[in-house]
Each structure stands twice: as structure tokens, then as C-alpha cells.
Tab-separated table of N, CA and C in Angstrom:
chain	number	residue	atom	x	y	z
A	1	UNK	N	86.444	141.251	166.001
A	1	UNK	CA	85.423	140.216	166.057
A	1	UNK	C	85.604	139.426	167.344
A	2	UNK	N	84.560	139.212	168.035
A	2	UNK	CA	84.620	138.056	168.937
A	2	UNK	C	85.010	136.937	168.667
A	3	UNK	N	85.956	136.875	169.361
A	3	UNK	CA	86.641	135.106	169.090
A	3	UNK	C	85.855	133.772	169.595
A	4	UNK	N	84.668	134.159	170.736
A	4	UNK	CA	83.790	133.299	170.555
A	4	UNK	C	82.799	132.968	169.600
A	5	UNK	N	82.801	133.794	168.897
A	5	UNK	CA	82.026	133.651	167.537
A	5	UNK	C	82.536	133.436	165.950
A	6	UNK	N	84.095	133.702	165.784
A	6	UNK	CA	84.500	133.197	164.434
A	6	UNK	C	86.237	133.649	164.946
A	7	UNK	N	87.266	132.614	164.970
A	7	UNK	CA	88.067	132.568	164.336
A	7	UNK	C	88.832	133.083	163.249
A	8	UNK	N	89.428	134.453	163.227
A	8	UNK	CA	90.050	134.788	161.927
A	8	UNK	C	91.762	134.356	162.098
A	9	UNK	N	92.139	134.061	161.378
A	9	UNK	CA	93.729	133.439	160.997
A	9	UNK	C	94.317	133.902	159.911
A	10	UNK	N	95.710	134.075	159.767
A	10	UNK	CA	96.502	134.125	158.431
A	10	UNK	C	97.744	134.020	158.759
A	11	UNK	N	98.066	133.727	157.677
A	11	UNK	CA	100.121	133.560	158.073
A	11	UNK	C	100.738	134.090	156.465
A	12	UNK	N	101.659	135.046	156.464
A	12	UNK	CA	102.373	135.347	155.805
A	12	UNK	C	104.060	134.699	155.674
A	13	UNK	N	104.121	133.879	156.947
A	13	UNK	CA	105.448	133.690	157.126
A	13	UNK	C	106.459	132.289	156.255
A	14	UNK	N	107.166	132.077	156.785
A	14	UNK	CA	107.854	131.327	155.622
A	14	UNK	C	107.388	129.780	156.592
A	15	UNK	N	107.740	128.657	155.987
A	15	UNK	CA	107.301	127.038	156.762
A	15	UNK	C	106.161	127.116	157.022
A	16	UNK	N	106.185	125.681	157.657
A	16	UNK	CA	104.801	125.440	157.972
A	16	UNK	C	103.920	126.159	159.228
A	17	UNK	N	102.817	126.524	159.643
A	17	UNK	CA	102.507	126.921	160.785
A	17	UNK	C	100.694	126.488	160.630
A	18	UNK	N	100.792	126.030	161.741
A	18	UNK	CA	99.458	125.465	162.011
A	18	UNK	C	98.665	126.405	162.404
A	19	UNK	N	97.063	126.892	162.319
A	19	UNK	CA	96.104	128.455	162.404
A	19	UNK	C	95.467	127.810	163.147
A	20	UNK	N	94.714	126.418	163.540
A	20	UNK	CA	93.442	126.180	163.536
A	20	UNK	C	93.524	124.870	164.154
A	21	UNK	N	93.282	124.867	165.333
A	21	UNK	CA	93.068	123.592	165.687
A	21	UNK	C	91.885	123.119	166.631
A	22	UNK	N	91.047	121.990	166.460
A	22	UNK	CA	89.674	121.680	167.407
A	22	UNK	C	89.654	120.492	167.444
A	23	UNK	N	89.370	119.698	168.376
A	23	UNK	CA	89.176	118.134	168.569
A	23	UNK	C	90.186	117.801	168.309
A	24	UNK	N	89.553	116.826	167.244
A	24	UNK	CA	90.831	115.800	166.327
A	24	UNK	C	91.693	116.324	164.999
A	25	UNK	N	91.260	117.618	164.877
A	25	UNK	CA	91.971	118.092	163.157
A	25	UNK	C	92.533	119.698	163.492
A	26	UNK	N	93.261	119.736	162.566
A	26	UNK	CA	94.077	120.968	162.277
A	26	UNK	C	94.398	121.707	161.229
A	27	UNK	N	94.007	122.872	161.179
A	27	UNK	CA	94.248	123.752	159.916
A	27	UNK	C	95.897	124.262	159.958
A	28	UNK	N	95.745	123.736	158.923
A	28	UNK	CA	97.397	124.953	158.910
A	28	UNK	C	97.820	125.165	157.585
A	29	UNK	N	98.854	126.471	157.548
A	29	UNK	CA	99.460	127.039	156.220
A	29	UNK	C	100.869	126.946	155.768
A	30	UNK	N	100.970	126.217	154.810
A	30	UNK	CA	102.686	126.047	154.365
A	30	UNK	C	103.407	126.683	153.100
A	31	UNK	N	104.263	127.488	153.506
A	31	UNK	CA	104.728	128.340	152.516
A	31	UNK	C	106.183	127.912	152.082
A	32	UNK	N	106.584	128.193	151.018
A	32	UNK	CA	108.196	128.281	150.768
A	32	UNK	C	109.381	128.807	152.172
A	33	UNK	N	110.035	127.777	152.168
A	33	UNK	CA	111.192	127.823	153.286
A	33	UNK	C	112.757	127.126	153.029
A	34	UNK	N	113.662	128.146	153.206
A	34	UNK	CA	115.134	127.356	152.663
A	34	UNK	C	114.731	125.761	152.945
A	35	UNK	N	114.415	125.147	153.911
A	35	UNK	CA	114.734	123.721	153.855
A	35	UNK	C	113.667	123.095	152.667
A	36	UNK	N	112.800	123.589	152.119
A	36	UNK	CA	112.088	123.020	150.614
A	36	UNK	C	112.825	123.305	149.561
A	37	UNK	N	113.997	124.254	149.313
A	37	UNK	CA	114.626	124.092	148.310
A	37	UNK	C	114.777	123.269	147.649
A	38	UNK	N	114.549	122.955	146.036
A	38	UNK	CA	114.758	121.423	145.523
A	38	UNK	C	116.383	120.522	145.827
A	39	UNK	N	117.538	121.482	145.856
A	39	UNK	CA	118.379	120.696	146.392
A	39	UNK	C	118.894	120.775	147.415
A	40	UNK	N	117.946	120.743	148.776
A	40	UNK	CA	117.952	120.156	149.688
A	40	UNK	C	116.984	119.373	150.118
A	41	UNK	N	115.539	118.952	149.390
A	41	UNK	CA	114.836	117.997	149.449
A	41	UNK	C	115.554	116.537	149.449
A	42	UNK	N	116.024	115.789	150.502
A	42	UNK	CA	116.466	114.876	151.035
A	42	UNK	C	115.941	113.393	151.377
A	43	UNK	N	114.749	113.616	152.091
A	43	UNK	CA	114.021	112.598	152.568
A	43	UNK	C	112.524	113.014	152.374
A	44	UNK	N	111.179	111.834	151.937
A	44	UNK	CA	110.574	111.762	152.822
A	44	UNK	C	109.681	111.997	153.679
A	45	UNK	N	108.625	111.580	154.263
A	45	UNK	CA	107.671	111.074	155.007
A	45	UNK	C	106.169	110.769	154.988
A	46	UNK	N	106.009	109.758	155.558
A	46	UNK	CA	104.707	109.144	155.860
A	46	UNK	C	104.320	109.404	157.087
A	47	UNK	N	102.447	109.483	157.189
A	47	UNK	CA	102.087	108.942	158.332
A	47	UNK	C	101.693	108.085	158.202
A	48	UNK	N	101.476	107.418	159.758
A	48	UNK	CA	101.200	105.880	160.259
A	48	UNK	C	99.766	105.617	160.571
A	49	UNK	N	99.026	107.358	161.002
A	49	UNK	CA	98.279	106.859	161.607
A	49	UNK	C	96.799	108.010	160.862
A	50	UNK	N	97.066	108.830	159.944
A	50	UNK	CA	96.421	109.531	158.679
A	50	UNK	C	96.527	109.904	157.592
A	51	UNK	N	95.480	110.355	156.971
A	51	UNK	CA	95.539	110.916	155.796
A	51	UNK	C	95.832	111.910	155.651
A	52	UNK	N	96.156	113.297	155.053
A	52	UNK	CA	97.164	114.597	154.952
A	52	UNK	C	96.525	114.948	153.531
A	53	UNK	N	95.466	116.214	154.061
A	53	UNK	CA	94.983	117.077	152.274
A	53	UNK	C	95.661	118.273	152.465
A	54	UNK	N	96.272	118.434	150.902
A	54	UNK	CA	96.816	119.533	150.582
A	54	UNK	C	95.959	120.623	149.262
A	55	UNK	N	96.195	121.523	149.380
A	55	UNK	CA	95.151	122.888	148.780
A	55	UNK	C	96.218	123.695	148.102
A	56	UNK	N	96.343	123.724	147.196
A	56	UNK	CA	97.578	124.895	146.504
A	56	UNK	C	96.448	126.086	146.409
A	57	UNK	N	97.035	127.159	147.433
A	57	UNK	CA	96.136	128.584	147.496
A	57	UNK	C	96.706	129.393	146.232
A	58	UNK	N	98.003	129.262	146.147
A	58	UNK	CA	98.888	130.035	145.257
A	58	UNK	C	101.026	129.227	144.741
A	59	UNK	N	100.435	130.093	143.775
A	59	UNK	CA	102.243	129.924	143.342
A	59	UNK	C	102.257	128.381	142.282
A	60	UNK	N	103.142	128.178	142.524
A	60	UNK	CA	103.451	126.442	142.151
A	60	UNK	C	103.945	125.265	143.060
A	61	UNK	N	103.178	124.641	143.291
A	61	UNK	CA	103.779	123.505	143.979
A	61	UNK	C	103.876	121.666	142.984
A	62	UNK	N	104.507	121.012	143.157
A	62	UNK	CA	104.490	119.758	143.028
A	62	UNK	C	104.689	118.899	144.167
A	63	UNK	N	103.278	117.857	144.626
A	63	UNK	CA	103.515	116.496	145.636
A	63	UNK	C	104.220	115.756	145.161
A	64	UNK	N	105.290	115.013	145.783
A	64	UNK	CA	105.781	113.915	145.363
A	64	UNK	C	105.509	112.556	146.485
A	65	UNK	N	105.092	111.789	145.700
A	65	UNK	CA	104.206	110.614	146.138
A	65	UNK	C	105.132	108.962	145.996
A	66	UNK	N	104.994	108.255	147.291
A	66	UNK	CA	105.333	106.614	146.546
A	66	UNK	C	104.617	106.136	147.418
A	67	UNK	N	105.122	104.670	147.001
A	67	UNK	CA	104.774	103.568	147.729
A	67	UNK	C	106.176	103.068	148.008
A	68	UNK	N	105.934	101.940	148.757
A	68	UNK	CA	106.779	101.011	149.174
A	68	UNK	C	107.057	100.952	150.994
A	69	UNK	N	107.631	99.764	151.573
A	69	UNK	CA	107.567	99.255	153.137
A	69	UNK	C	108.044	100.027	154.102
A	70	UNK	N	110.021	100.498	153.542
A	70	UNK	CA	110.814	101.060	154.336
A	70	UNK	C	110.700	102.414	153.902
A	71	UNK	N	110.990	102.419	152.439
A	71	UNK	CA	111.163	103.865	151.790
A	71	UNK	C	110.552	104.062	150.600
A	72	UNK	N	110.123	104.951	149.346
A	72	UNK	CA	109.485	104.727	148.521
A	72	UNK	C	110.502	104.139	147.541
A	73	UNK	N	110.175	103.078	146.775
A	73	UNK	CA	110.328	102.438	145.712
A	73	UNK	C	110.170	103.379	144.513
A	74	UNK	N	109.245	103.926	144.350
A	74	UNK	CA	109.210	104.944	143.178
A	74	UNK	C	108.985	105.908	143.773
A	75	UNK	N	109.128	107.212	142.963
A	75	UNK	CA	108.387	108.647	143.364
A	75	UNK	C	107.812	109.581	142.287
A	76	UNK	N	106.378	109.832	142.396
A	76	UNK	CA	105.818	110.246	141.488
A	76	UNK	C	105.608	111.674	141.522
A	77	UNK	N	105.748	112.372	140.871
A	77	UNK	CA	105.433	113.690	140.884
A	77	UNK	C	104.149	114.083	140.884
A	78	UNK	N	103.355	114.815	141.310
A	78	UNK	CA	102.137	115.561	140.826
A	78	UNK	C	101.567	116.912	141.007
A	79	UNK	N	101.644	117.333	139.857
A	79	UNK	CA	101.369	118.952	139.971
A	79	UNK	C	100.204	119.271	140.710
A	80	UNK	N	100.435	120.098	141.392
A	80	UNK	CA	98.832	121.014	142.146
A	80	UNK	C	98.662	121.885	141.051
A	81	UNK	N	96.691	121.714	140.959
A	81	UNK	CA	96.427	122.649	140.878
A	81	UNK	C	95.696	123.554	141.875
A	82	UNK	N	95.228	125.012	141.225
A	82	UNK	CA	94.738	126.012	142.885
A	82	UNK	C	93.103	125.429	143.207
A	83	UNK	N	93.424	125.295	144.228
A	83	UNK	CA	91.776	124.938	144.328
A	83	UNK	C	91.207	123.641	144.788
A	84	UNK	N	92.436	122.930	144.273
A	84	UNK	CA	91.645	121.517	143.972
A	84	UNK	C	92.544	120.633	145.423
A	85	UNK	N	91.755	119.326	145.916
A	85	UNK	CA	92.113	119.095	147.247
A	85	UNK	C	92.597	117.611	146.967
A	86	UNK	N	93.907	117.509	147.028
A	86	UNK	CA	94.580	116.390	146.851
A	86	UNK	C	94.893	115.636	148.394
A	87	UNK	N	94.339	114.587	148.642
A	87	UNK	CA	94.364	113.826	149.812
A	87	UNK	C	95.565	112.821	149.591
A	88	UNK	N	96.224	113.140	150.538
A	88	UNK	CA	97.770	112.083	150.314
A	88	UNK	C	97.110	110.896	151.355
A	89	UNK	N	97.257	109.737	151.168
A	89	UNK	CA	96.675	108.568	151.752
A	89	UNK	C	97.238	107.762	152.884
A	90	UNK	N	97.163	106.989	153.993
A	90	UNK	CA	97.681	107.005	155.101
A	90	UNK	C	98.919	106.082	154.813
A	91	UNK	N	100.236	106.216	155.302
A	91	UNK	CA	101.410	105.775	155.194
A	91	UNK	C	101.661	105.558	153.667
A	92	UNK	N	101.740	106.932	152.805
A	92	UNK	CA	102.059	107.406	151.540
A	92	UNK	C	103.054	108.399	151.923
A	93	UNK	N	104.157	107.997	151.571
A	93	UNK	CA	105.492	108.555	151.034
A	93	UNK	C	105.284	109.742	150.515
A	94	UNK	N	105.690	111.070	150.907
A	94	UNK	CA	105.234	112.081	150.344
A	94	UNK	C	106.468	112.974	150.404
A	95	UNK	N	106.618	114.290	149.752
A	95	UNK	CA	107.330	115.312	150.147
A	95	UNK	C	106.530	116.676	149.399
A	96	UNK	N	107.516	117.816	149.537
A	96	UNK	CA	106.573	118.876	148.451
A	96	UNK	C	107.981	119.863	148.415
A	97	UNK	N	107.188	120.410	146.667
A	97	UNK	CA	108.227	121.159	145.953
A	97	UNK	C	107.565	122.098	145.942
A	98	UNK	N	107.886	123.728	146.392
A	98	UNK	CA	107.467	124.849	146.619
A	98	UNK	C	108.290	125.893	145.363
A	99	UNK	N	107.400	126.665	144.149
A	99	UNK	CA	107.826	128.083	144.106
A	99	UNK	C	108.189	129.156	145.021
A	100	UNK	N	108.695	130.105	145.011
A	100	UNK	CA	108.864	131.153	146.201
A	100	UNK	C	107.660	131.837	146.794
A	101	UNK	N	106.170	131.334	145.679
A	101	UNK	CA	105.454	132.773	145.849
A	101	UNK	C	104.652	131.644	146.111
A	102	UNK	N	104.565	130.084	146.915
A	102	UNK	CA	103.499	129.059	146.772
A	102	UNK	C	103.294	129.218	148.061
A	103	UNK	N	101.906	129.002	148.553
A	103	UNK	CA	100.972	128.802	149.991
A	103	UNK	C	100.719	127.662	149.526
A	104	UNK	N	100.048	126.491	150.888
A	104	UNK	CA	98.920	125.840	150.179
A	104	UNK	C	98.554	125.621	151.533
A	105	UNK	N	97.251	125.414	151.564
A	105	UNK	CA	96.616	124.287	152.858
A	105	UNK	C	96.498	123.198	153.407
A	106	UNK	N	97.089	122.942	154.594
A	106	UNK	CA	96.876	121.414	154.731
A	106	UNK	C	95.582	121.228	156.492
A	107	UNK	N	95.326	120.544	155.594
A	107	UNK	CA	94.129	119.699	156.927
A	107	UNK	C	95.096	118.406	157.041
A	108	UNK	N	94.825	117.682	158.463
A	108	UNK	CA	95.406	116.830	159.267
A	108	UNK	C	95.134	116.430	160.292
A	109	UNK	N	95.297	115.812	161.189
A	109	UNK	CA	94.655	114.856	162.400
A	109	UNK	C	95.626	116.248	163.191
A	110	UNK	N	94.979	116.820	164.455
A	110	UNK	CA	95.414	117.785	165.304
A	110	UNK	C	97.496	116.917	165.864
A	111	UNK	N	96.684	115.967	165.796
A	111	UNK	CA	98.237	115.152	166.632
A	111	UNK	C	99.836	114.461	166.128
A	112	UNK	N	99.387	115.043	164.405
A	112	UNK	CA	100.247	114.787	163.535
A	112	UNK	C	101.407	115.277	163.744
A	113	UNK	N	102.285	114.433	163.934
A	113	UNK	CA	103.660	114.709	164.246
A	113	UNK	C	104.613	113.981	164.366
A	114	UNK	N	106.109	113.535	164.650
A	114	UNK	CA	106.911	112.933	164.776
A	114	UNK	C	106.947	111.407	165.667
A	115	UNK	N	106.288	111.479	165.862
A	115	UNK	CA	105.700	110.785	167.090
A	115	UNK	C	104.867	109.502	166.016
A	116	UNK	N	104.120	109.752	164.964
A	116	UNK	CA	103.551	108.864	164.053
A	116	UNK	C	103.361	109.059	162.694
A	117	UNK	N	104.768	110.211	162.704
A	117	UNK	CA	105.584	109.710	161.256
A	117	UNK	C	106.671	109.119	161.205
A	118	UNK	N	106.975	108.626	159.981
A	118	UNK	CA	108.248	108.213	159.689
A	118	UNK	C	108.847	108.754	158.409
A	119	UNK	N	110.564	108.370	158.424
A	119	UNK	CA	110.703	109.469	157.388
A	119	UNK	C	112.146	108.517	156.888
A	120	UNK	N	112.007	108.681	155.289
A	120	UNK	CA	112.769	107.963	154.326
A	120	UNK	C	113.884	109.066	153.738
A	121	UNK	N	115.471	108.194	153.598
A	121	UNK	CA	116.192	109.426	152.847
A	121	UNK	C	115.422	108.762	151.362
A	122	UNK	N	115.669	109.841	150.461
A	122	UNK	CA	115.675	109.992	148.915
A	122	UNK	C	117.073	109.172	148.286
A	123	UNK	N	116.841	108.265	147.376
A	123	UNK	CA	117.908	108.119	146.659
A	123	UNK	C	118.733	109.136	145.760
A	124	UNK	N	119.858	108.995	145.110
A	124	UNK	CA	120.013	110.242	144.564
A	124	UNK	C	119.542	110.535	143.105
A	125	UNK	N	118.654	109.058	142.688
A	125	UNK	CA	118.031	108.944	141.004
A	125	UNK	C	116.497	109.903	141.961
A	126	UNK	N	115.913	109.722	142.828
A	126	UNK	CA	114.683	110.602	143.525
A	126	UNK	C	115.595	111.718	143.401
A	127	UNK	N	116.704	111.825	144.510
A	127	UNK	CA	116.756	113.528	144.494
A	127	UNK	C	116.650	114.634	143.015
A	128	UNK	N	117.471	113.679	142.098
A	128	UNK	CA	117.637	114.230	140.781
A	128	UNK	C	116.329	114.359	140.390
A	129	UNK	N	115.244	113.374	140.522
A	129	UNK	CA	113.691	114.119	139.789
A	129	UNK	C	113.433	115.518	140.522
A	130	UNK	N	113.498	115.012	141.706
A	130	UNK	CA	113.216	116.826	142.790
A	130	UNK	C	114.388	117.830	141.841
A	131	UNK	N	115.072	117.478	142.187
A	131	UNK	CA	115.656	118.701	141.354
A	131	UNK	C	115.456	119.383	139.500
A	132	UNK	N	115.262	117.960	138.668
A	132	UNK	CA	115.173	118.049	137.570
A	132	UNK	C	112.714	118.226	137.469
A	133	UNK	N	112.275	118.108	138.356
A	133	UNK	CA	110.652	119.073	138.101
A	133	UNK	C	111.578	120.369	138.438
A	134	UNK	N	111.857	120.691	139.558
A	134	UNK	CA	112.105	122.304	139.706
A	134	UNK	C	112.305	122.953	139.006
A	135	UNK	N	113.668	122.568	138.271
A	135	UNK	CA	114.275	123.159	136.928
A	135	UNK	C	113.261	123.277	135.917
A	136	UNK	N	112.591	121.704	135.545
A	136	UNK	CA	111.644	122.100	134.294
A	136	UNK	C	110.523	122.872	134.255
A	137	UNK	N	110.404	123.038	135.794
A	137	UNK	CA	108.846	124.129	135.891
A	137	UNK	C	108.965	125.597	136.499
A	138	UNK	N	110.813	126.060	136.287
A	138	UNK	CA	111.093	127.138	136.524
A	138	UNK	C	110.792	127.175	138.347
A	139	UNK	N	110.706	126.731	138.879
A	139	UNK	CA	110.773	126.671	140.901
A	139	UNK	C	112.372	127.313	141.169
């Protein structure tokens, strides 16, 4: 196909990798990778300066969500389902819990990056929920 006329993309690979990028936004695909393991989920992060939608294509995933100034105060779990487009909200505390066999999609501001995130360690009563969804949902 002409690439001036449609864009085809895919990623099979493990982490995150961005397919798609124009203007101000960016497509990209995030898969299961040793550093999502539930016990090494550690910290963490917000952006400062967008919002961040995620798409479970496949597998199982759980967002984990807070609030709070420095770091999250609480952390909430929430299951994906496939299909459905969960918008994490701007400087919302987030992380994600991956099955082995989970994709999902994320849309994002093209410029999202280190630069205007920030990033919180996990307490170890948080790490223990990351670890104790995994366990209970077989991850």
C-alpha cells in the first residue's frame, strides 16, 4: 500500500512502542514486559500536562489509579474491559497490571514523556494490592 495514502502498523513485541504519530497525538501499543511484573511494579506516574486513554485489545489488564499532591494517597484498581476506552485524567497517578497474553492501546499527546511526567514510589500496603489483584485474577 502506499504510505501516502494509509498507514499500516503492528507490534508484536514486548513494552511499550509507539506506531503512529501526527501533530499533537500518538498511537501506540503496550504489551506485557519483565518490568510490569506485579512484583516489580514499584512506582507510579502522572502527567502534568495530559490525559492518557487506554484500550485493552486483549488478555487481562488492571489500571491502577489515585489521587493525591506528591504521591497517590490511595490506589484504586480497575479492571479493563476489551473494547472499552478508559481515559486516565491529567496528573492522575496511574500504573498498569499486564497478563502475559495482554495488548492494549494507548492514545496520548505526541510529546508525552519524562520531561512532563512525574513519578511516585508505591508504598509497600500499594505494592501488596499490585501484587495481591495479580494473584486474585490469576496474572
Amino acid at each position: 500500500m502506499d504510505e501516502s495514502l494509509i498507514e499500516i502498523r503492528d507490534y508484536t513485541g514486548a513494552g511499550y512502542q509507539p506506531l503512529i504519530d501526527y501533530a499533537s497525538w500518538r498511537v501506540a501499543v503496550m504489551r506485557y514486559s519483565d518490568p510490569y511484573a506485579p512484583e516489580k511494579i514499584e512506582r507510579v506516574e502522572r502527567h502534568v500536562e495530559t490525559d492518557e486513554v487506554f484500550v485493552l485489545l486483549a488478555g487481562q489488564v488492571t489500571l491502577f489509579v489515585g489521587d493525591g499532591e506528591t504521591r497517590p494517597e490511595r490506589l484504586v484498581p480497575q479492571a479493563m474491559e476489551p473494547l472499552k476506552l478508559y481515559n486516565v485524567k491529567q496528573k492522575v497517578w496511574h500504573t498498569i497490571l499486564f497478563s502475559r497474553d495482554a495488548s492494549v492501546l494507548i492514545v496520548e499527546n505526541r510529546d508525552t514523556g519524562p520531561h512532563n511526567t512525574q513519578f511516585a514510589a508505591l508504598t509497600p500496603e500499594q505494592r501488596g494490592l499490585v501484587v495481591e489483584t495479580a494473584l486474585r485474577n490469576g496474572m
